[in-house]
């Protein structure tokens, strides 16, 4: 095991001003905490955190990151706590260790490759500080380096996870060497045969053509020397996994795969990058379409380099990357370069990207075509703050908007599960349905047969999917109630004329009234869209009872003196069919309020002004103004359809006023002239049945309390 002194020496190499006491204390504390624990290999457990810390010294990271590496498994695997770490090593370290612990606790499902992208997003979303990911990546790297000690089945699972999640994550953060090593370690486990066969091909190739790498390297050095460019040239065979992936992608055999060698030219200045490029292109033929200039157009993670592919006389292609030393450092360490230390201070590499600004700057920087995906990714990243990722008991990730509740989670899995929801457990603990879910929580929905969506759920659900499913289901339940009610009304109406409301009779009535079927007829009858009289008349035109004559508007209210004028209160807009009360106005006249109007409080202690009145029996003309508060989708034509719908129900629109126009919806007040409460309900249920109508409410305006007060006086 690396001793504390050795680790400190590694840090001191790049950071002479390191807080030695802090690292020593973390070392001693971690060692004591993990005392007695062993790894699968039989080594003392603490060898692992130390190795992880050592990996991070290669990236020249700050003290907090090194200390975090030493402690990264303490909260999870020992009796240590957040509080204790915070007291001993400070809030920053405690926060970082806690972040690593949270990532460790995520149950990654190895079988779900298609979920990998979600996991990567989850990682980003959960890590307030990218150093958490750097430690987690180093942790995984060490575990992969020592994977042979694991059970075979476990090896495969870890390798897949590494290939699906950790290696691409390292790549995204611009850490090329990390990505390549993780891929190679995972490839060894996942497909050892393929890896070995590629390595064998290399050996054969070398035997046939000799070692081409030193030859080409020397050629390049010679060319650069000749024009006076000072530069280092390195060559290498590409990693087996990257060759294998290319073979898969391009469906090429190894022998037809051309650029299996890569060369790097590290120059002294940016200017020399371009001079070197010119030199290389003059000497070898450039392969069309393979030239990319990431020096003038850097990638968002700070990557700068000139890429080109050239071919020699034998037609063999080689890839060449040209960059300065500083660019090279950023190309290898990616966003980690931001934390790199040299001589006790942050190494000021001008190309290092501040991870915090990384995402934001992406939106401006991207122009190159191949950055497009990355750009989209970044845009999505920015939106992660509006999202939470939760797990099913089986470990699948469910993506939800921020503020989502277990109800949304249930509906996201399946409408059936959402609809039958009676409760939920989050991380094994029973929680109320309105609980807001957090990143990484595991959610279990408890269902019961016979449960149906409740109206109150509309306030609990956050997602459109859940809301619309709940609304649909409520609408259906309501329709069921109307059908039942309609059947009752039909039964008594037909009995009244000495007939029976059999299914056959109802079908006939439906046909005459141009309705789909008997059930549709009953639903409309129940919701008062059609009257019992019309239904009976549709089958027995001669038997139908005489319609009531229309109520005279002047005598619409019973209980007034014959010369007493009345008017309806604006605040509650009472309709025939609703219970009312009259309030005598000072001076003259009576204001008719709904019995439940909140403004009646104003005249509570003046009993002599209250009049016991009621609406006249019979059919009232459609003259009573009612305001509906409507929220509708802003599709073209919705408004037209709504007006038609209202017209079909013989209601007159007297006024229409927009209150809010959002890109997705409009909110408006519609004033209707209606005959009674039944009429209003028929209009409301027709509107509710329209799919573009999100919400209909009768507007009882307590804002009008001032008007009501004047009315009441
Ligand atoms: Mn670990």
XYZ file of C-alpha atoms and ligand atoms in Angstrom:
714
model
C 0.000 0.000 0.000
C 1.074 3.529 -0.672
C 2.107 5.141 2.609
C 0.881 8.539 3.736
C 4.323 10.005 3.098
C 4.349 8.707 -0.468
C 0.923 10.137 -1.194
C 1.916 13.499 0.222
C 5.046 13.413 -1.927
C 2.864 12.822 -4.990
C 0.755 15.857 -4.119
C 3.769 17.980 -3.268
C 5.172 17.316 -6.725
C 2.595 19.578 -8.265
C 1.370 21.445 -5.188
C 4.213 22.372 -2.792
C 1.810 24.407 -0.675
C -0.416 21.432 0.031
C -2.018 21.203 3.459
C 0.025 18.229 4.559
C -1.577 17.981 8.008
C -5.032 17.734 6.469
C -4.083 14.920 4.101
C -2.255 13.110 6.895
C -5.306 13.440 9.179
C -7.648 12.140 6.458
C -5.279 9.257 5.794
C -5.177 8.283 9.494
C -8.929 8.725 9.900
C -9.779 6.678 6.798
C -7.366 3.948 7.750
C -8.831 3.749 11.264
C -12.419 3.729 9.973
C -11.806 0.943 7.455
C -9.693 -1.015 9.933
C -10.485 -4.728 9.761
C -12.265 -4.492 6.389
C -10.801 -6.280 3.397
C -11.342 -6.137 -0.349
C -12.347 -9.144 -2.470
C -8.664 -9.615 -3.227
C -7.908 -10.001 0.479
C -6.040 -6.672 0.625
C -6.873 -4.279 3.450
C -9.824 -2.160 2.320
C -8.010 1.123 2.821
C -5.629 0.294 -0.045
C -8.534 1.209 -2.341
C -9.221 4.797 -1.190
C -5.477 5.462 -1.170
C -5.138 4.177 -4.737
C -8.060 6.380 -5.785
C -6.352 9.380 -4.202
C -3.141 8.496 -6.055
C -5.015 8.399 -9.379
C -6.323 11.881 -8.648
C -2.813 13.177 -7.954
C -2.020 12.272 -11.568
C -4.667 14.806 -12.509
C -2.991 17.244 -10.108
C -6.154 17.891 -8.159
C -6.630 20.104 -5.143
C -6.396 19.009 -1.500
C -10.165 18.800 -1.002
C -10.434 16.272 -3.840
C -7.519 14.174 -2.552
C -8.991 14.146 0.967
C -12.400 13.248 -0.464
C -10.835 10.289 -2.278
C -9.334 9.040 0.996
C -12.702 9.296 2.721
C -15.001 8.453 -0.183
C -16.264 5.164 1.234
C -16.389 6.105 4.924
C -19.979 7.340 5.136
C -21.180 4.371 3.131
C -19.140 1.552 4.643
C -18.050 2.635 8.124
C -19.626 4.188 11.186
C -18.439 7.619 10.106
C -21.055 10.314 9.471
C -21.476 13.481 7.458
C -21.375 15.517 10.640
C -18.146 13.981 11.839
C -16.430 14.492 8.493
C -17.673 18.042 8.348
C -16.310 18.745 11.849
C -12.936 17.163 11.156
C -12.324 18.114 7.546
C -14.682 20.955 6.825
C -17.981 21.438 5.023
C -16.465 21.324 1.520
C -14.990 17.841 2.007
C -18.128 16.579 3.756
C -20.228 17.829 0.852
C -17.956 16.120 -1.676
C -17.866 12.807 0.250
C -21.623 12.929 0.587
C -21.939 13.505 -3.163
C -19.772 10.476 -3.936
C -21.784 8.380 -1.471
C -25.010 9.349 -3.208
C -23.652 8.314 -6.600
C -22.396 5.042 -5.112
C -25.835 4.324 -3.731
C -27.537 4.604 -7.081
C -28.770 1.248 -8.166
C -27.566 1.082 -11.728
C -29.276 -1.565 -13.747
C -26.708 -3.210 -15.930
C -29.139 -4.754 -18.383
C -30.705 -1.532 -19.526
C -28.295 -0.067 -22.037
C -30.963 2.253 -23.311
C -31.117 3.739 -19.854
C -27.442 4.658 -19.901
C -28.071 8.177 -21.126
C -30.486 8.765 -18.278
C -27.949 7.522 -15.791
C -25.326 9.864 -17.137
C -27.752 12.743 -16.837
C -28.634 11.625 -13.362
C -24.969 11.734 -12.439
C -24.658 15.261 -13.715
C -27.874 16.324 -12.050
C -26.845 14.878 -8.699
C -23.387 16.368 -8.653
C -23.462 19.985 -7.639
C -19.688 19.894 -7.864
C -18.018 18.080 -10.766
C -15.168 17.040 -8.451
C -17.674 14.484 -7.135
C -17.675 12.894 -10.577
C -13.882 13.081 -10.804
C -13.595 11.093 -7.570
C -16.278 8.670 -8.685
C -14.495 8.113 -12.012
C -11.165 7.487 -10.257
C -12.983 5.137 -7.879
C -14.385 3.206 -10.834
C -11.034 3.198 -12.590
C -9.343 1.582 -9.599
C -12.153 -0.926 -9.206
C -11.817 -1.825 -12.895
C -8.062 -2.173 -12.569
C -8.612 -4.670 -9.760
C -11.719 -6.322 -11.180
C -10.154 -9.769 -11.519
C -10.723 -10.370 -7.799
C -14.483 -10.217 -8.306
C -16.912 -12.984 -9.079
C -17.258 -13.445 -12.828
C -20.907 -12.452 -12.925
C -20.163 -9.291 -10.959
C -17.235 -8.524 -13.284
C -19.520 -8.539 -16.285
C -22.050 -6.279 -14.609
C -19.386 -3.752 -13.558
C -17.780 -3.859 -16.995
C -21.063 -3.129 -18.760
C -21.787 -0.272 -16.403
C -18.345 1.089 -17.088
C -18.801 0.835 -20.842
C -22.303 2.309 -20.787
C -21.974 5.004 -18.206
C -18.539 5.804 -16.809
C -16.408 5.727 -19.967
C -18.748 8.022 -21.949
C -18.978 10.277 -18.910
C -15.190 10.578 -18.799
C -15.254 11.330 -22.529
C -17.876 13.990 -22.114
C -15.753 15.673 -19.501
C -12.863 15.647 -21.926
C -10.743 13.109 -20.039
C -9.473 11.090 -22.988
C -6.948 8.858 -21.225
C -9.534 7.984 -18.575
C -12.105 7.157 -21.195
C -9.713 4.940 -23.118
C -8.474 3.074 -20.083
C -11.993 2.475 -18.761
C -13.091 1.216 -22.180
C -10.125 -1.070 -22.485
C -10.563 -2.541 -18.985
C -14.254 -3.122 -19.645
C -13.590 -4.539 -23.126
C -11.242 -7.116 -21.565
C -14.154 -8.442 -19.501
C -16.999 -8.067 -21.971
C -15.347 -9.395 -25.115
C -11.920 -10.860 -24.387
C -11.902 -12.845 -27.654
C -12.375 -9.763 -29.818
C -9.727 -7.889 -27.898
C -7.196 -10.683 -28.203
C -7.855 -11.111 -31.911
C -7.227 -7.419 -32.537
C -3.996 -7.505 -30.564
C -2.961 -10.572 -32.574
C -3.599 -8.716 -35.807
C -1.298 -5.964 -34.615
C 1.446 -8.452 -33.948
C 1.025 -10.022 -37.386
C 1.023 -6.595 -39.001
C 4.194 -5.679 -37.196
C 5.848 -8.884 -38.339
C 4.884 -8.204 -41.945
C 5.593 -4.484 -42.263
C 7.990 -3.945 -39.398
C 7.257 -1.444 -36.684
C 5.859 1.489 -38.651
C 5.414 3.787 -35.681
C 9.084 4.739 -35.144
C 9.539 5.022 -38.901
C 6.697 7.482 -39.409
C 7.575 9.334 -36.200
C 11.116 9.852 -37.485
C 9.867 10.957 -40.900
C 7.645 13.541 -39.300
C 10.368 14.807 -36.973
C 12.671 15.125 -39.932
C 10.150 17.133 -41.971
C 9.447 19.481 -39.053
C 13.163 19.913 -38.315
C 13.806 20.810 -41.929
C 11.539 23.868 -41.677
C 12.703 24.762 -38.170
C 9.635 23.819 -36.157
C 10.447 22.690 -32.648
C 7.994 19.939 -31.757
C 7.639 16.573 -30.090
C 6.157 13.730 -32.127
C 4.502 10.695 -30.584
C 2.940 7.738 -32.330
C 0.839 4.911 -31.051
C -1.433 2.161 -32.185
C -5.038 2.885 -31.369
C -6.607 1.015 -28.477
C -8.184 -2.346 -29.315
C -11.587 -1.145 -28.215
C -11.590 1.932 -30.430
C -10.547 -0.228 -33.400
C -13.209 -2.788 -32.576
C -15.848 -0.071 -32.351
C -14.804 1.333 -35.723
C -15.042 -2.138 -37.217
C -18.558 -2.447 -35.820
C -19.648 1.015 -36.933
C -18.257 0.832 -40.436
C -18.744 -2.893 -40.802
C -15.166 -3.213 -41.949
C -12.783 -6.075 -41.436
C -9.525 -5.350 -39.684
C -7.484 -5.519 -42.893
C -9.660 -2.896 -44.566
C -9.566 -0.612 -41.580
C -7.107 2.061 -42.493
C -6.173 4.425 -39.731
C -5.129 2.217 -36.872
C -2.194 4.425 -35.991
C -2.407 7.829 -34.452
C 0.284 10.487 -34.186
C 0.535 13.561 -32.059
C 2.616 16.610 -32.738
C 3.079 18.833 -29.697
C 4.271 22.282 -30.691
C 5.555 25.307 -28.817
C 2.989 27.778 -30.049
C -0.379 27.982 -31.703
C 1.269 29.451 -34.787
C 3.504 26.374 -34.999
C 0.406 24.150 -35.013
C -0.568 25.628 -38.373
C 2.995 25.605 -39.685
C 3.291 21.940 -38.709
C 0.005 21.217 -40.432
C 1.275 22.804 -43.636
C 4.477 20.802 -43.453
C 2.640 17.511 -42.961
C 0.175 18.223 -45.762
C 2.983 19.145 -48.152
C 4.792 15.907 -47.479
C 1.831 13.508 -47.330
C -1.489 13.595 -49.111
C -4.371 14.840 -46.949
C -7.422 12.600 -46.932
C -10.429 14.719 -47.950
C -13.100 15.312 -45.336
C -10.925 14.384 -42.388
C -9.550 17.807 -41.512
C -10.884 19.501 -38.402
C -9.635 22.633 -36.711
C -10.524 22.601 -33.023
C -7.875 25.241 -32.356
C -9.860 28.031 -33.914
C -13.117 26.372 -32.897
C -12.501 24.605 -29.585
C -14.902 22.020 -28.227
C -17.014 23.082 -25.320
C -15.035 21.078 -22.777
C -11.933 23.049 -23.703
C -10.549 20.593 -26.249
C -8.260 22.210 -28.807
C -6.364 20.399 -31.497
C -5.965 20.194 -35.251
C -7.004 16.847 -36.675
C -6.060 15.553 -40.060
C -5.609 12.211 -41.740
C -2.875 11.700 -44.337
C -1.931 8.769 -46.512
C 1.458 7.607 -47.641
C 2.493 6.109 -50.970
C 1.344 2.669 -49.851
C -2.135 4.094 -49.287
C -2.027 3.447 -45.553
C -3.656 6.215 -43.580
C -2.560 7.708 -40.331
C -4.355 10.190 -38.145
C -2.432 13.228 -36.925
C -3.353 15.520 -34.047
C -1.464 18.774 -33.700
C -1.595 20.943 -30.570
C 0.455 22.905 -28.064
C 1.550 21.525 -24.675
C -1.160 23.476 -22.845
C -3.806 22.323 -25.292
C -2.544 18.793 -24.829
C -2.982 18.967 -21.067
C -6.568 20.089 -21.414
C -7.160 17.439 -24.064
C -6.075 14.737 -21.648
C -7.590 15.975 -18.408
C -10.618 17.815 -19.765
C -12.635 19.805 -17.281
C -10.413 18.430 -14.499
C -7.724 20.813 -15.785
C -9.638 23.570 -14.047
C -8.554 22.256 -10.627
C -5.016 21.366 -11.552
C -2.331 22.741 -9.272
C 1.216 23.570 -10.043
C 3.693 25.062 -7.596
C 1.029 25.511 -4.990
C -1.378 27.542 -7.074
C -4.075 26.734 -9.521
C -2.282 26.024 -12.761
C -3.465 28.791 -15.005
C -3.940 26.880 -18.195
C -5.640 29.413 -20.439
C -7.523 26.629 -22.179
C -8.946 25.011 -19.042
C -12.686 25.387 -18.854
C -14.430 26.370 -15.655
C -16.881 23.508 -15.261
C -19.482 25.871 -13.900
C -19.245 27.949 -17.047
C -18.778 24.886 -19.205
C -22.428 24.287 -19.830
C -23.357 27.920 -20.242
C -20.569 28.687 -22.679
C -21.452 25.690 -24.826
C -24.471 27.388 -26.239
C -22.316 30.172 -27.666
C -19.280 28.205 -28.709
C -20.750 25.512 -30.818
C -20.662 25.942 -34.540
C -18.986 22.834 -35.893
C -21.347 20.169 -37.105
C -19.932 17.417 -34.895
C -20.452 19.542 -31.845
C -24.118 19.572 -32.520
C -24.985 16.543 -30.425
C -22.862 17.850 -27.649
C -24.645 21.145 -27.858
C -28.035 19.516 -27.628
C -26.693 17.570 -24.708
C -25.667 20.773 -23.010
C -29.004 22.342 -23.575
C -30.542 19.309 -21.971
C -28.048 19.582 -19.144
C -29.218 23.068 -18.452
C -32.686 21.714 -18.169
C -31.689 19.063 -15.678
C -32.358 21.540 -12.935
C -36.019 21.221 -13.909
C -35.964 17.464 -13.757
C -35.734 14.677 -11.252
C -34.741 11.104 -11.961
C -36.257 8.376 -9.822
C -36.079 4.613 -9.802
C -38.655 1.880 -10.028
C -38.211 -1.024 -7.604
C -36.605 -2.857 -10.535
C -34.021 -0.105 -10.957
C -35.317 1.548 -14.097
C -34.960 5.296 -14.291
C -38.065 7.420 -14.606
C -37.566 11.015 -15.672
C -40.004 13.533 -14.213
C -40.303 17.302 -14.030
C -39.207 18.955 -10.822
C -42.003 19.003 -8.262
C -43.422 15.726 -9.517
C -45.176 13.519 -6.980
C -45.534 9.734 -6.586
C -48.787 10.074 -8.494
C -46.884 11.376 -11.538
C -44.404 8.560 -11.096
C -47.246 6.013 -11.146
C -48.770 7.499 -14.282
C -45.338 7.693 -15.918
C -44.988 3.933 -15.557
C -48.492 3.097 -16.677
C -51.888 4.761 -16.579
C -53.240 1.635 -14.936
C -50.770 1.976 -12.085
C -51.423 5.676 -11.623
C -55.181 5.191 -11.638
C -55.119 2.401 -9.072
C -52.728 4.259 -6.761
C -53.658 4.282 -3.093
C -50.283 5.161 -1.638
C -46.563 5.247 -2.204
C -43.286 4.328 -0.602
C -40.172 6.395 -1.194
C -36.936 4.616 -0.313
C -39.061 2.096 1.536
C -40.952 4.618 3.648
C -44.647 5.334 3.264
C -45.207 8.934 2.151
C -48.256 11.061 1.303
C -49.146 11.272 -2.376
C -48.304 14.961 -2.558
C -44.677 14.370 -1.561
C -42.235 15.979 -3.990
C -39.801 13.449 -5.388
C -36.059 14.009 -5.323
C -33.228 12.805 -7.521
C -32.199 9.202 -7.043
C -35.122 8.180 -4.878
C -36.599 4.772 -5.332
C -40.371 4.890 -5.582
C -42.879 2.124 -5.128
C -46.533 2.695 -5.946
C -49.089 0.861 -3.846
C -52.187 0.010 -5.844
C -55.568 -1.452 -4.988
C -58.311 -2.947 -7.093
C -61.314 -0.696 -7.372
C -59.376 2.513 -6.797
C -60.275 5.239 -9.253
C -58.744 8.682 -9.802
C -59.988 11.348 -7.412
C -60.772 14.937 -8.312
C -58.249 16.123 -5.705
C -55.507 14.346 -7.637
C -55.621 17.117 -10.221
C -53.954 19.381 -7.670
C -51.383 16.749 -6.709
C -50.293 15.676 -10.181
C -47.710 17.803 -11.929
C -47.221 16.114 -15.290
C -49.553 16.616 -18.221
C -49.718 12.888 -18.711
C -51.059 12.277 -15.220
C -53.404 15.245 -15.310
C -54.975 14.328 -18.608
C -55.378 10.690 -17.559
C -57.033 11.779 -14.319
C -59.283 14.213 -16.136
C -60.261 11.616 -18.706
C -61.093 9.147 -16.018
C -63.103 11.677 -14.016
C -64.995 12.554 -17.172
C -65.814 8.920 -17.760
C -66.899 8.428 -14.180
C -69.063 11.493 -14.535
C -70.521 10.129 -17.737
C -71.284 6.904 -15.876
C -73.149 8.880 -13.248
C -75.067 10.775 -15.935
C -76.057 7.560 -17.651
C -77.379 6.232 -14.372
C -79.240 9.450 -13.662
C -80.529 9.542 -17.250
C -81.928 6.036 -16.863
C -83.875 7.136 -13.794
C -85.234 10.210 -15.537
C -86.214 8.186 -18.617
C -87.908 5.528 -16.493
C -90.095 7.994 -14.661
C -90.816 10.102 -17.770
C -92.003 7.087 -19.774
C -93.953 5.745 -16.803
C -95.662 9.096 -16.601
C -97.212 8.515 -20.033
C -97.919 4.839 -19.307
C -94.945 3.427 -21.287
C -91.758 1.600 -20.514
C -88.253 2.909 -21.108
C -86.946 -0.345 -22.565
C -83.572 -0.500 -24.319
C -85.370 -0.793 -27.612
C -87.403 2.340 -26.960
C -84.285 4.240 -25.913
C -82.418 3.129 -29.046
C -85.302 4.385 -31.129
C -85.322 7.724 -29.349
C -81.567 8.003 -29.829
C -81.944 7.384 -33.536
C -84.671 9.997 -33.907
C -82.612 12.514 -31.963
C -79.507 11.611 -34.034
C -77.508 10.329 -31.132
C -75.057 7.436 -31.332
C -76.936 5.005 -29.131
C -79.132 4.550 -26.092
C -76.274 5.159 -23.729
C -75.357 8.431 -25.371
C -78.989 9.422 -25.042
C -79.045 8.563 -21.336
C -75.809 10.467 -20.726
C -77.284 13.563 -22.292
C -80.543 13.142 -20.497
C -78.682 12.784 -17.200
C -76.587 15.862 -17.849
C -79.705 17.796 -18.843
C -78.494 18.397 -22.364
C -81.779 17.091 -23.582
C -85.044 17.004 -21.703
C -87.151 13.997 -20.805
C -89.958 15.618 -22.705
C -87.927 15.577 -25.941
C -87.002 11.945 -25.438
C -90.582 10.825 -24.879
C -91.744 12.946 -27.812
C -89.122 11.335 -30.030
C -90.792 7.940 -29.596
C -94.395 8.890 -28.841
C -94.968 12.281 -30.414
C -98.665 12.303 -29.505
C -98.263 11.320 -25.879
C -95.790 13.924 -24.765
C -97.031 16.219 -22.032
C -97.519 19.825 -22.940
C -94.494 21.972 -22.449
C -94.654 24.469 -19.646
C -95.284 27.919 -20.865
C -92.300 30.168 -20.426
C -91.976 32.074 -17.236
C -92.571 35.783 -17.564
C -89.272 37.495 -16.706
C -91.051 40.101 -14.634
C -92.538 37.361 -12.469
C -89.536 35.098 -12.412
C -89.103 35.485 -8.659
C -91.830 34.526 -6.211
C -92.113 36.258 -2.840
C -91.862 39.875 -3.894
C -94.490 42.521 -3.538
C -96.129 42.975 -6.947
C -94.517 46.340 -7.591
C -91.115 45.404 -6.209
C -88.385 45.457 -8.881
C -85.500 43.026 -8.568
C -82.115 42.427 -10.094
C -79.593 39.599 -9.883
C -76.418 40.151 -7.899
C -73.316 40.411 -10.078
C -71.132 38.648 -7.563
C -72.904 35.292 -7.477
C -75.096 35.398 -10.594
C -77.824 33.096 -9.246
C -79.795 31.024 -11.736
C -83.280 29.528 -11.613
C -82.962 26.173 -9.937
C -80.612 27.535 -7.316
C -81.616 28.581 -3.827
C -81.790 32.336 -3.508
C -82.421 35.085 -1.030
C -83.562 38.661 -1.599
C -81.807 41.603 -0.012
C -83.852 44.775 0.096
C -81.940 47.694 -1.207
C -82.086 51.012 0.595
C -84.296 53.108 -1.574
C -86.034 50.546 -3.647
C -85.766 47.198 -5.298
C -84.419 43.835 -4.272
C -81.076 42.214 -5.104
C -81.284 38.472 -5.641
C -78.269 36.601 -4.250
C -77.440 32.927 -4.208
C -78.000 31.609 -0.701
C -74.329 30.698 -0.430
C -72.997 34.013 -1.704
C -70.057 35.065 0.510
C -71.080 38.708 0.247
C -74.188 38.075 2.305
C -71.929 38.411 5.334
C -72.143 42.146 4.776
C -75.841 42.240 5.677
C -75.771 39.439 8.224
C -76.890 41.632 11.109
C -79.720 43.328 9.241
C -82.373 40.556 9.247
C -85.169 42.939 8.303
C -83.575 43.388 4.880
C -83.669 39.653 4.046
C -86.542 38.419 1.914
C -87.530 34.796 1.578
C -87.908 34.348 -2.148
C -87.625 31.610 -4.777
C -87.548 31.218 -8.518
C -90.854 30.676 -10.299
C -91.532 27.092 -11.420
C -91.402 26.321 -15.111
C -89.159 27.123 -17.984
C -87.301 30.396 -17.807
C -86.166 32.216 -20.938
C -82.397 32.262 -21.598
C -81.726 35.724 -20.250
C -79.637 35.144 -17.132
C -76.078 36.240 -17.388
C -73.403 33.858 -16.089
C -69.631 34.153 -16.428
C -67.510 31.078 -17.067
C -63.764 31.036 -16.530
C -62.315 28.952 -19.346
C -58.831 27.637 -19.987
C -58.370 26.300 -23.519
C -55.596 25.088 -25.757
C -54.571 27.710 -28.278
C -54.968 25.508 -31.316
C -56.446 27.206 -34.282
C -60.145 26.708 -34.272
C -60.628 25.799 -30.629
C -62.439 29.016 -29.922
C -64.660 28.470 -32.927
C -65.537 24.968 -31.804
C -66.364 26.246 -28.341
C -68.686 28.913 -29.677
C -70.426 26.323 -31.851
C -70.751 24.012 -28.880
C -72.320 26.733 -26.784
C -74.625 27.740 -29.605
C -75.778 24.155 -30.052
C -76.899 24.233 -26.448
C -78.997 27.280 -27.184
C -76.957 29.577 -25.019
C -76.066 33.047 -26.178
C -72.567 34.443 -25.752
C -73.000 38.026 -24.599
C -69.354 38.798 -23.983
C -65.943 37.218 -24.292
C -62.775 38.561 -22.780
C -59.218 37.185 -22.805
C -57.478 37.310 -19.453
C -54.255 35.563 -20.319
C -52.640 34.403 -23.543
C -49.797 31.967 -23.042
C -48.122 30.099 -25.910
C -49.852 26.895 -24.843
C -53.214 28.091 -23.679
C -55.647 30.932 -23.424
C -57.578 31.895 -20.399
C -60.797 33.751 -20.955
C -64.071 34.819 -19.411
C -67.185 33.999 -21.375
C -70.501 35.594 -20.503
C -73.450 33.407 -21.356
C -77.168 34.005 -21.283
C -78.788 30.951 -19.783
C -82.224 29.879 -18.662
C -81.390 27.989 -15.491
C -78.856 25.960 -13.541
C -79.578 22.845 -15.568
C -78.883 24.758 -18.739
C -75.572 25.930 -17.311
C -74.584 22.420 -16.279
C -75.352 21.114 -19.733
C -73.098 23.786 -21.249
C -70.307 23.130 -18.734
C -70.348 19.393 -19.263
C -70.324 19.849 -23.026
C -67.290 22.108 -22.678
C -65.571 19.690 -20.342
C -66.036 16.922 -22.850
C -64.135 18.937 -25.452
C -60.548 17.764 -25.439
C -59.038 21.199 -25.977
C -60.735 22.593 -22.930
C -58.423 22.262 -19.978
C -60.649 23.785 -17.371
C -64.128 25.253 -17.011
C -65.241 27.028 -13.908
C -68.172 29.110 -13.053
C -66.872 32.453 -12.039
C -68.219 33.645 -8.767
C -66.325 36.760 -8.358
C -65.554 37.788 -4.829
C -63.468 40.543 -6.397
C -66.749 42.115 -7.071
C -67.338 42.426 -3.387
C -67.349 46.211 -3.695
C -70.073 46.135 -6.278
C -71.951 43.654 -4.163
C -71.641 45.934 -1.188
C -73.128 48.807 -3.072
C -75.785 46.454 -4.311
C -76.493 45.291 -0.803
C -76.854 48.809 0.577
Mn -14.754 3.118 -3.667
